[in-house]
mmCIF file of C-alpha atoms in Angstrom:
data_model
loop_
_atom_site.group_PDB
_atom_site.id
_atom_site.type_symbol
_atom_site.label_atom_id
_atom_site.label_comp_id
_atom_site.label_asym_id
_atom_site.label_seq_id
_atom_site.Cartn_x
_atom_site.Cartn_y
_atom_site.Cartn_z
ATOM 1 C CA MET H 30 3.139 -21.287 31.808
ATOM 2 C CA LEU H 31 4.056 -23.869 29.352
ATOM 3 C CA GLU H 32 7.983 -24.661 29.875
ATOM 4 C CA SER H 33 10.226 -26.364 27.475
ATOM 5 C CA SER H 34 11.445 -29.288 30.037
ATOM 6 C CA GLY H 35 9.695 -32.304 30.372
ATOM 7 C CA ARG H 36 9.073 -35.696 28.352
ATOM 8 C CA ASN H 37 5.683 -34.752 27.212
ATOM 9 C CA ASN H 38 6.095 -31.062 26.209
ATOM 10 C CA PRO H 39 5.590 -30.376 22.676
ATOM 11 C CA LEU H 40 7.256 -26.977 22.820
ATOM 12 C CA ASP H 41 10.279 -26.976 20.228
ATOM 13 C CA ASP H 42 13.198 -25.126 21.890
ATOM 14 C CA ASP H 43 14.731 -24.738 18.175
ATOM 15 C CA PHE H 44 11.284 -22.756 17.021
ATOM 16 C CA PHE H 45 13.275 -19.538 16.404
ATOM 17 C CA ALA H 46 16.853 -21.122 15.542
ATOM 18 C CA THR H 47 16.265 -20.361 12.161
ATOM 19 C CA ILE H 48 13.381 -18.187 10.737
ATOM 20 C CA ASP H 49 12.033 -19.869 7.399
ATOM 21 C CA SER H 50 8.456 -19.036 7.516
ATOM 22 C CA ASP H 51 5.841 -16.207 7.071
ATOM 23 C CA ALA H 52 4.499 -17.576 10.574
ATOM 24 C CA LYS H 53 7.734 -17.225 12.360
ATOM 25 C CA ALA H 54 8.555 -13.875 10.958
ATOM 26 C CA TYR H 55 5.124 -12.444 11.771
ATOM 27 C CA LEU H 56 5.374 -13.825 15.371
ATOM 28 C CA LEU H 57 8.676 -12.118 15.696
ATOM 29 C CA GLY H 58 7.378 -8.941 14.618
ATOM 30 C CA TRP H 59 4.581 -9.010 17.201
ATOM 31 C CA ILE H 60 7.268 -10.154 20.087
ATOM 32 C CA ALA H 61 9.385 -7.182 18.973
ATOM 33 C CA SER H 62 6.236 -4.690 19.210
ATOM 34 C CA ASP H 63 4.106 -5.833 21.980
ATOM 35 C CA GLY H 64 5.956 -8.951 23.440
ATOM 36 C CA SER H 65 7.761 -8.813 26.808
ATOM 37 C CA ILE H 66 10.819 -10.964 27.325
ATOM 38 C CA HIS H 67 11.768 -11.668 30.722
ATOM 39 C CA LYS H 68 14.948 -12.312 32.558
ATOM 40 C CA ASN H 69 13.535 -15.800 33.774
ATOM 41 C CA GLY H 70 13.714 -17.123 30.144
ATOM 42 C CA SER H 71 9.929 -16.448 29.517
ATOM 43 C CA ILE H 72 8.170 -14.618 26.644
ATOM 44 C CA SER H 73 4.515 -13.209 27.017
ATOM 45 C CA ILE H 74 2.048 -11.418 24.723
ATOM 46 C CA TYR H 75 -0.859 -9.348 26.052
ATOM 47 C CA ILE H 76 -3.535 -7.614 23.437
ATOM 48 C CA HIS H 77 -6.950 -6.507 23.792
ATOM 49 C CA GLN H 78 -9.688 -9.053 24.170
ATOM 50 C CA LYS H 79 -11.431 -7.799 20.968
ATOM 51 C CA ASP H 80 -8.259 -9.003 18.883
ATOM 52 C CA ALA H 81 -7.748 -12.268 20.982
ATOM 53 C CA TYR H 82 -8.226 -14.584 17.790
ATOM 54 C CA VAL H 83 -4.834 -13.301 16.278
ATOM 55 C CA LEU H 84 -3.280 -14.915 19.679
ATOM 56 C CA GLU H 85 -4.383 -18.034 18.736
ATOM 57 C CA GLN H 86 -2.848 -17.607 15.278
ATOM 58 C CA LEU H 87 0.546 -16.954 17.059
ATOM 59 C CA ARG H 88 -0.221 -19.601 19.541
ATOM 60 C CA ASP H 89 -0.748 -22.265 16.841
ATOM 61 C CA ALA H 90 2.400 -21.163 15.090
ATOM 62 C CA VAL H 91 4.676 -22.190 18.016
ATOM 63 C CA CYS H 92 2.877 -24.466 20.182
ATOM 64 C CA PRO H 93 -1.051 -25.292 19.883
ATOM 65 C CA ALA H 94 -0.770 -26.533 23.530
ATOM 66 C CA LEU H 95 -0.302 -23.018 24.952
ATOM 67 C CA PRO H 96 -3.183 -21.869 26.967
ATOM 68 C CA ILE H 97 -4.421 -18.155 26.234
ATOM 69 C CA ARG H 98 -5.493 -16.540 29.533
ATOM 70 C CA PRO H 99 -7.319 -13.183 30.475
ATOM 71 C CA LYS H 100 -5.094 -10.732 32.660
ATOM 72 C CA LYS H 101 -6.970 -10.068 36.036
ATOM 73 C CA GLY H 102 -8.615 -6.802 36.119
ATOM 74 C CA THR H 103 -7.992 -5.904 32.584
ATOM 75 C CA LEU H 104 -9.578 -6.480 29.224
ATOM 76 C CA LEU H 105 -6.700 -8.072 27.884
ATOM 77 C CA ARG H 106 -5.737 -11.662 26.953
ATOM 78 C CA GLY H 107 -2.082 -13.233 26.777
ATOM 79 C CA LEU H 108 -0.130 -16.363 26.092
ATOM 80 C CA SER H 109 3.117 -17.015 27.772
ATOM 81 C CA PHE H 110 5.864 -19.705 27.473
ATOM 82 C CA SER H 111 9.136 -20.445 28.796
ATOM 83 C CA SER H 112 11.973 -21.738 26.809
ATOM 84 C CA LYS H 113 15.670 -20.082 27.494
ATOM 85 C CA ALA H 114 16.746 -21.553 23.957
ATOM 86 C CA ILE H 115 13.953 -19.687 22.245
ATOM 87 C CA VAL H 116 14.432 -16.540 24.466
ATOM 88 C CA ARG H 117 18.088 -16.651 23.633
ATOM 89 C CA ASP H 118 17.268 -16.959 19.753
ATOM 90 C CA VAL H 119 14.753 -14.255 19.901
ATOM 91 C CA CYS H 120 17.145 -11.782 21.545
ATOM 92 C CA ARG H 121 19.731 -12.566 18.786
ATOM 93 C CA TRP H 122 17.350 -11.780 16.187
ATOM 94 C CA LEU H 123 16.167 -8.490 17.756
ATOM 95 C CA GLY H 124 19.544 -7.392 19.099
ATOM 96 C CA ILE H 125 18.167 -7.494 22.790
ATOM 97 C CA THR H 126 18.764 -8.799 26.247
ATOM 98 C CA PRO H 127 15.927 -10.038 28.255
ATOM 99 C CA GLY H 128 14.066 -7.282 30.237
ATOM 100 C CA LYS H 129 15.673 -4.781 27.767
ATOM 101 C CA LYS H 130 13.959 -4.297 24.692
ATOM 102 C CA ASP H 131 11.719 -1.001 23.526
ATOM 103 C CA ALA H 132 14.465 1.281 23.067
ATOM 104 C CA VAL H 133 17.162 -0.988 21.677
ATOM 105 C CA VAL H 134 15.339 -3.263 19.590
ATOM 106 C CA ARG H 135 16.833 -3.861 15.969
ATOM 107 C CA PHE H 136 15.370 -4.727 12.565
ATOM 108 C CA PRO H 137 16.495 -8.510 12.112
ATOM 109 C CA ALA H 138 18.650 -9.898 9.368
ATOM 110 C CA LEU H 139 15.985 -12.310 8.015
ATOM 111 C CA PRO H 140 17.151 -14.038 4.909
ATOM 112 C CA THR H 141 14.735 -12.959 2.200
ATOM 113 C CA ASP H 142 12.625 -9.822 1.739
ATOM 114 C CA ALA H 143 9.254 -11.697 2.132
ATOM 115 C CA LEU H 144 10.199 -12.725 5.516
ATOM 116 C CA LYS H 145 11.250 -9.200 6.395
ATOM 117 C CA TRP H 146 7.708 -7.507 5.249
ATOM 118 C CA ALA H 147 5.930 -10.590 7.060
ATOM 119 C CA PHE H 148 7.903 -9.118 10.368
ATOM 120 C CA VAL H 149 7.229 -5.655 9.444
ATOM 121 C CA ARG H 150 3.362 -6.836 9.177
ATOM 122 C CA GLY H 151 3.562 -8.442 12.831
ATOM 123 C CA PHE H 152 5.158 -4.967 14.229
ATOM 124 C CA PHE H 153 2.397 -2.914 12.568
ATOM 125 C CA ASP H 154 -0.119 -5.164 13.721
ATOM 126 C CA GLY H 155 1.165 -4.789 17.269
ATOM 127 C CA ASP H 156 2.298 -1.214 17.248
ATOM 128 C CA GLY H 157 0.570 0.470 14.164
ATOM 129 C CA SER H 158 -2.146 2.596 13.277
ATOM 130 C CA VAL H 159 -4.598 3.281 10.594
ATOM 131 C CA SER H 160 -6.694 6.069 9.983
ATOM 132 C CA SER H 161 -10.224 5.480 9.037
ATOM 133 C CA PRO H 162 -12.178 6.729 5.806
ATOM 134 C CA ARG H 163 -15.558 6.648 7.339
ATOM 135 C CA ALA H 164 -17.081 9.931 8.487
ATOM 136 C CA GLY H 165 -17.709 10.174 12.045
ATOM 137 C CA LYS H 166 -15.179 7.870 13.230
ATOM 138 C CA LYS H 167 -12.210 8.945 15.538
ATOM 139 C CA ASN H 168 -9.332 9.505 13.216
ATOM 140 C CA GLY H 169 -11.214 9.975 10.210
ATOM 141 C CA THR H 170 -9.283 11.629 7.298
ATOM 142 C CA PRO H 171 -9.767 12.523 3.544
ATOM 143 C CA TYR H 172 -6.777 10.225 2.784
ATOM 144 C CA PRO H 173 -5.033 7.279 4.277
ATOM 145 C CA ARG H 174 -2.495 7.752 6.848
ATOM 146 C CA CYS H 175 -0.758 4.937 8.813
ATOM 147 C CA THR H 176 1.718 4.798 11.566
ATOM 148 C CA ILE H 177 4.314 2.527 13.312
ATOM 149 C CA ALA H 178 5.607 3.543 16.813
ATOM 150 C CA SER H 179 8.713 2.827 18.639
ATOM 151 C CA THR H 180 11.038 4.120 21.028
ATOM 152 C CA SER H 181 13.686 2.565 18.998
ATOM 153 C CA GLU H 182 15.090 5.040 16.640
ATOM 154 C CA LYS H 183 17.528 2.498 14.966
ATOM 155 C CA LEU H 184 14.457 0.298 14.184
ATOM 156 C CA LEU H 185 12.250 2.996 12.651
ATOM 157 C CA GLU H 186 15.513 4.033 10.412
ATOM 158 C CA ALA H 187 15.786 0.316 9.326
ATOM 159 C CA ILE H 188 11.868 -0.038 8.478
ATOM 160 C CA GLU H 189 12.163 3.278 6.632
ATOM 161 C CA THR H 190 15.263 1.939 4.627
ATOM 162 C CA PHE H 191 13.895 -1.733 3.947
ATOM 163 C CA CYS H 192 10.376 -0.400 2.878
ATOM 164 C CA ALA H 193 11.744 2.282 0.650
ATOM 165 C CA ILE H 194 8.337 4.188 0.505
ATOM 166 C CA PRO H 195 8.342 7.874 0.916
ATOM 167 C CA CYS H 196 7.319 8.773 4.544
ATOM 168 C CA HIS H 197 7.881 11.121 7.346
ATOM 169 C CA ARG H 198 10.079 9.957 10.160
ATOM 170 C CA GLY H 199 10.020 11.325 13.703
ATOM 171 C CA ARG H 200 11.993 10.580 16.747
ATOM 172 C CA ARG H 201 9.212 7.815 17.925
ATOM 173 C CA HIS H 202 7.401 7.407 14.559
ATOM 174 C CA ILE H 203 7.195 6.840 11.143
ATOM 175 C CA GLU H 204 4.175 7.863 9.153
ATOM 176 C CA TRP H 205 3.119 7.186 5.553
ATOM 177 C CA ALA H 206 0.222 9.082 3.911
ATOM 178 C CA GLY H 207 -2.015 9.222 0.874
ATOM 179 C CA ASN H 208 -0.914 7.115 -1.853
ATOM 180 C CA ASN H 209 2.235 6.059 0.079
ATOM 181 C CA ALA H 210 0.153 4.803 2.902
ATOM 182 C CA LEU H 211 -1.880 2.743 0.768
ATOM 183 C CA ASP H 212 1.424 1.233 -1.081
ATOM 184 C CA PHE H 213 2.350 0.361 2.323
ATOM 185 C CA MET H 214 -0.415 -1.317 3.383
ATOM 186 C CA ALA H 215 -0.815 -3.241 0.089
ATOM 187 C CA ARG H 216 2.787 -4.635 0.854
ATOM 188 C CA ILE H 217 2.067 -5.686 4.106
ATOM 189 C CA TYR H 218 -1.285 -7.229 3.583
ATOM 190 C CA GLU H 219 -1.864 -8.531 -0.083
ATOM 191 C CA GLY H 220 -1.780 -11.974 0.051
ATOM 192 C CA ALA H 221 -0.851 -12.501 3.901
ATOM 193 C CA PRO H 222 -1.754 -15.740 5.363
ATOM 194 C CA THR H 223 -2.199 -14.050 8.899
ATOM 195 C CA ALA H 224 -2.960 -10.336 9.630
ATOM 196 C CA LEU H 225 -4.994 -8.396 12.166
ATOM 197 C CA VAL H 226 -8.468 -8.283 10.557
ATOM 198 C CA ARG H 227 -9.331 -4.918 11.947
ATOM 199 C CA LYS H 228 -6.315 -3.231 10.551
ATOM 200 C CA ARG H 229 -6.188 -5.158 7.367
ATOM 201 C CA SER H 230 -9.780 -4.207 6.575
ATOM 202 C CA LEU H 231 -9.088 -0.680 7.156
ATOM 203 C CA TYR H 232 -6.681 -1.084 4.408
ATOM 204 C CA GLU H 233 -9.335 -2.795 2.027
ATOM 205 C CA ASP H 234 -11.642 -0.071 2.915
ATOM 206 C CA TRP H 235 -9.120 2.557 1.660
ATOM 207 C CA ALA H 236 -8.262 0.542 -1.462
ATOM 208 C CA ALA H 237 -11.778 0.582 -2.526
ATOM 209 C CA TRP H 238 -12.932 4.293 -1.466
ATOM 210 C CA VAL H 239 -13.334 6.943 -3.527
ATOM 211 C CA PRO H 240 -13.753 10.226 -2.274
ATOM 212 C CA SER H 241 -17.337 11.969 -2.557
ATOM 213 C CA LEU H 242 -17.743 15.003 -4.432
ATOM 214 C CA SER H 243 -20.944 16.195 -2.863
ATOM 215 C CA GLY H 244 -21.820 17.096 0.868
ATOM 216 C CA THR H 245 -23.599 13.819 1.129
ATOM 217 C CA GLY H 246 -20.709 11.315 1.281
ATOM 218 C CA ASP H 247 -18.193 10.312 3.617
ATOM 219 C CA HIS H 248 -15.813 13.646 3.242
ATOM 220 C CA GLY H 249 -18.053 15.757 0.674
ATOM 221 C CA ARG H 250 -15.681 18.485 -0.572
ATOM 222 C CA GLU H 251 -14.563 20.370 -3.473
ATOM 223 C CA LEU H 252 -12.491 18.348 -5.844
ATOM 224 C CA SER H 253 -8.832 19.748 -6.539
ATOM 225 C CA PHE H 254 -5.759 18.376 -8.137
ATOM 226 C CA ARG H 255 -2.481 19.730 -7.677
ATOM 227 C CA TRP H 256 -0.217 20.726 -10.519
ATOM 228 C CA VAL H 257 3.353 22.049 -11.045
ATOM 229 C CA LYS H 258 4.992 24.488 -13.743
ATOM 230 C CA CYS H 259 8.372 23.154 -15.320
ATOM 231 C CA LEU H 260 8.292 25.382 -18.287
ATOM 232 C CA ASP H 261 7.652 29.177 -17.786
ATOM 233 C CA GLN H 262 5.081 29.363 -20.277
ATOM 234 C CA ALA H 263 3.086 26.123 -18.874
ATOM 235 C CA ARG H 264 -0.838 26.496 -18.531
ATOM 236 C CA ALA H 265 -2.890 24.809 -16.082
ATOM 237 C CA PRO H 266 -5.085 22.290 -17.478
ATOM 238 C CA THR H 267 -8.406 23.918 -18.558
ATOM 239 C CA LYS H 268 -12.233 23.071 -19.773
ATOM 240 C CA ALA H 269 -13.294 25.124 -22.868
ATOM 241 C CA HIS H 270 -16.900 24.399 -21.419
ATOM 242 C CA ALA H 271 -18.044 23.479 -17.965
ATOM 243 C CA SER H 272 -20.231 20.565 -19.449
ATOM 244 C CA ASP H 273 -16.661 18.958 -20.992
ATOM 245 C CA SER H 274 -15.575 15.782 -19.629
ATOM 246 C CA GLY H 275 -11.788 16.429 -20.134
ATOM 247 C CA TYR H 276 -9.388 19.001 -19.316
ATOM 248 C CA ASP H 277 -7.365 20.552 -22.216
ATOM 249 C CA LEU H 278 -3.533 20.185 -22.276
ATOM 250 C CA MET H 279 -1.209 22.348 -24.185
ATOM 251 C CA LEU H 280 1.748 20.987 -25.998
ATOM 252 C CA LEU H 281 4.711 23.547 -25.789
ATOM 253 C CA GLU H 282 7.897 21.999 -27.092
ATOM 254 C CA ALA H 283 9.413 18.959 -28.891
ATOM 255 C CA GLY H 284 11.153 16.766 -26.834
ATOM 256 C CA HIS H 285 13.103 13.465 -27.454
ATOM 257 C CA ARG H 286 12.183 11.073 -30.249
ATOM 258 C CA VAL H 287 11.969 7.402 -30.353
ATOM 259 C CA GLY H 288 11.753 5.860 -33.727
ATOM 260 C CA LYS H 289 8.616 7.497 -35.528
ATOM 261 C CA VAL H 290 7.462 8.628 -32.102
ATOM 262 C CA GLN H 291 7.820 12.231 -31.289
ATOM 263 C CA PHE H 292 7.315 13.284 -27.597
ATOM 264 C CA PHE H 293 5.959 16.631 -26.753
ATOM 265 C CA ARG H 294 6.627 18.676 -23.619
ATOM 266 C CA THR H 295 3.337 20.255 -21.676
ATOM 267 C CA GLY H 296 5.573 21.671 -18.854
ATOM 268 C CA VAL H 297 3.408 20.638 -16.231
ATOM 269 C CA LYS H 298 3.286 17.990 -13.306
ATOM 270 C CA ILE H 299 0.073 17.014 -12.137
ATOM 271 C CA GLN H 300 -0.959 14.716 -8.978
ATOM 272 C CA PRO H 301 -4.702 13.551 -8.499
ATOM 273 C CA SER H 302 -6.353 13.524 -5.339
ATOM 274 C CA TYR H 303 -6.576 10.392 -3.435
ATOM 275 C CA GLY H 304 -8.818 7.726 -5.199
ATOM 276 C CA TRP H 305 -8.272 9.383 -9.009
ATOM 277 C CA TYR H 306 -6.018 9.144 -12.049
ATOM 278 C CA PHE H 307 -5.909 10.506 -15.194
ATOM 279 C CA ASP H 308 -6.670 9.226 -18.713
ATOM 280 C CA LEU H 309 -4.525 10.858 -21.385
ATOM 281 C CA VAL H 310 -6.762 11.096 -24.600
ATOM 282 C CA PRO H 311 -6.732 12.916 -28.048
ATOM 283 C CA ARG H 312 -9.187 15.767 -28.527
ATOM 284 C CA SER H 313 -11.382 15.459 -31.619
ATOM 285 C CA SER H 314 -9.334 18.103 -33.232
ATOM 286 C CA ILE H 315 -6.398 16.236 -33.455
ATOM 287 C CA SER H 316 -7.562 14.248 -36.307
ATOM 288 C CA LYS H 317 -7.117 17.545 -38.617
ATOM 289 C CA THR H 318 -3.372 17.335 -37.863
ATOM 290 C CA GLY H 319 -2.013 14.370 -39.505
ATOM 291 C CA TYR H 320 -1.248 13.045 -36.317
ATOM 292 C CA MET H 321 -2.282 10.635 -33.517
ATOM 293 C CA LEU H 322 -1.548 9.656 -29.912
ATOM 294 C CA ALA H 323 0.896 6.804 -30.234
ATOM 295 C CA ASN H 324 -0.385 4.817 -27.394
ATOM 296 C CA SER H 325 -4.186 5.403 -28.274
ATOM 297 C CA ILE H 326 -4.839 6.342 -24.321
ATOM 298 C CA GLY H 327 -2.324 7.075 -21.801
ATOM 299 C CA VAL H 328 -2.807 6.419 -18.054
ATOM 300 C CA ILE H 329 -1.415 8.758 -15.437
ATOM 301 C CA ASP H 330 -1.334 6.703 -12.361
ATOM 302 C CA ARG H 331 -1.567 8.762 -8.979
ATOM 303 C CA THR H 332 1.693 7.980 -7.959
ATOM 304 C CA TYR H 333 3.482 9.519 -11.174
ATOM 305 C CA VAL H 334 4.582 12.952 -10.537
ATOM 306 C CA GLY H 335 6.820 13.653 -13.457
ATOM 307 C CA GLU H 336 6.207 15.942 -16.531
ATOM 308 C CA VAL H 337 3.214 15.080 -18.780
ATOM 309 C CA LEU H 338 4.831 13.940 -21.878
ATOM 310 C CA VAL H 339 2.645 13.260 -24.968
ATOM 311 C CA PRO H 340 3.712 10.771 -27.296
ATOM 312 C CA LEU H 341 2.492 11.501 -31.079
ATOM 313 C CA ILE H 342 2.919 9.719 -34.204
ATOM 314 C CA LYS H 343 2.527 11.471 -37.833
ATOM 315 C CA VAL H 344 0.141 9.204 -39.730
ATOM 316 C CA ASP H 345 -0.003 11.626 -42.636
ATOM 317 C CA GLU H 346 3.447 11.839 -44.285
ATOM 318 C CA ASN H 347 1.896 14.957 -46.277
ATOM 319 C CA ALA H 348 0.980 16.845 -43.282
ATOM 320 C CA ARG H 349 2.815 19.843 -42.054
ATOM 321 C CA ASP H 350 4.943 19.720 -38.874
ATOM 322 C CA LEU H 351 2.849 20.240 -36.002
ATOM 323 C CA GLU H 352 2.549 23.856 -34.890
ATOM 324 C CA LEU H 353 3.432 24.759 -31.191
ATOM 325 C CA PRO H 354 1.629 25.461 -28.997
ATOM 326 C CA ALA H 355 -1.099 23.185 -30.049
ATOM 327 C CA ARG H 356 -4.199 22.274 -27.995
ATOM 328 C CA ILE H 357 -4.952 18.653 -29.083
ATOM 329 C CA VAL H 358 -5.014 16.326 -25.882
ATOM 330 C CA GLN H 359 -7.071 16.310 -22.772
ATOM 331 C CA ILE H 360 -7.047 14.621 -19.179
ATOM 332 C CA VAL H 361 -10.065 13.156 -18.035
ATOM 333 C CA PRO H 362 -10.428 12.112 -14.411
ATOM 334 C CA ARG H 363 -11.445 8.890 -13.265
ATOM 335 C CA PRO H 364 -11.928 6.899 -9.999
ATOM 336 C CA ILE H 365 -9.644 3.967 -9.363
ATOM 337 C CA VAL H 366 -11.238 0.789 -8.866
ATOM 338 C CA HIS H 367 -9.600 -2.081 -6.745
ATOM 339 C CA ALA H 368 -10.624 -5.456 -6.947
ATOM 340 C CA ALA H 369 -9.475 -9.135 -6.423
ATOM 341 C CA PHE H 370 -9.332 -11.448 -9.367
ATOM 342 C CA ILE H 371 -10.398 -14.866 -8.206
ATOM 343 C CA GLU H 372 -9.567 -18.085 -10.100
ATOM 344 C CA VAL H 373 -12.796 -20.479 -11.127
ATOM 345 C CA PRO H 374 -13.169 -23.321 -13.000
ATOM 346 C CA SER H 375 -15.463 -22.111 -15.290
ATOM 347 C CA LEU H 376 -17.593 -18.803 -16.130
ATOM 348 C CA GLU H 377 -21.214 -18.666 -16.670
ATOM 349 C CA GLU H 378 -22.662 -19.013 -19.996
ATOM 350 C CA SER H 379 -23.743 -15.982 -22.009
ATOM 351 C CA THR H 380 -25.453 -15.047 -25.179
ATOM 352 C CA ARG H 381 -22.204 -13.913 -26.918
ATOM 353 C CA GLY H 382 -20.144 -16.806 -25.547
ATOM 354 C CA SER H 383 -16.334 -16.581 -26.543
ATOM 355 C CA GLY H 384 -16.750 -14.873 -29.908
ATOM 356 C CA GLY H 385 -14.885 -11.601 -30.312
ATOM 357 C CA PHE H 386 -13.650 -9.334 -32.966
ATOM 358 C CA GLY H 387 -16.727 -8.464 -34.595
ATOM 359 C CA SER H 388 -18.698 -11.498 -33.562
ATOM 360 C CA THR H 389 -21.607 -9.376 -32.056
ATOM 361 C CA GLY H 390 -24.811 -10.284 -33.893
ATOM 362 C CA VAL H 391 -23.226 -13.071 -35.957
ATOM 363 C CA ARG H 392 -24.996 -16.254 -35.750
#
């Protein structure tokens, strides 16, 4: 074990005196989850050999000279180092004493939210789990589910409060499901310099995955969208014909007004299934009313659970006021695309080039 004493020892006793980098906060999360803090003034972390590469990243953050060794008779690999000063600082950050960690560990009072998210990422990579979208896999589910386990109720409560993403908290775990799971994983993994690839890859799979509607895909099943009535006379979105692309909404009451824009109530709250959102668009019959949709196309995100309000503006001053109920708008389900935008020096040449606004066919 590498110790802090000795003239040629590169281990920095003040490494955790302040936590001012993603790497330090991430390592602290790993220590809080999978680390052991011993009474002799040492710290050790052991993980499965398939994830041993992350040990190198953790090791390089604190001291590249630390050896990574197998644990005899197991599939574990680990690193250990001895520094009473580092142990003292880690215990101060986590509110613990050496030899007693799991049930009493606290959420550290790190100086920035970015560092707190890095700590949560480290803790999740150590003691978290993610369901798989792939059929046939153990834990396969039709929507994402991720869990953090801990015997420290105070730590779980603090993580729930800090993350501020709706979840279910039990005595020994926190679970995020569906869109909330996706939002949680995005906060810890998007742009993260260090992460457990196995779990981050599951997040990327979920971000890009759209459920199958037939029996041949990953989770073939009937597609359904949940809705709630918030006006007694509200009606479910419906199609006039099975071949129609959109589902008609009924405008029931005039709501508030902003300038020339009048909002109309539909009396329904709608939540898409995982992997979908809605476009709110006009029906062709709106052209006969003298009104138009004020924002051309409205996007109903999968996390919006409020009443669907329809903003209209009167474009024909001579038109009569809208007769209610009115069936002049519709919602169209759309699959969500999740992509990364990569900055490059230049783009490929094309026939059209940079011409726009009516330049097609113009030479």
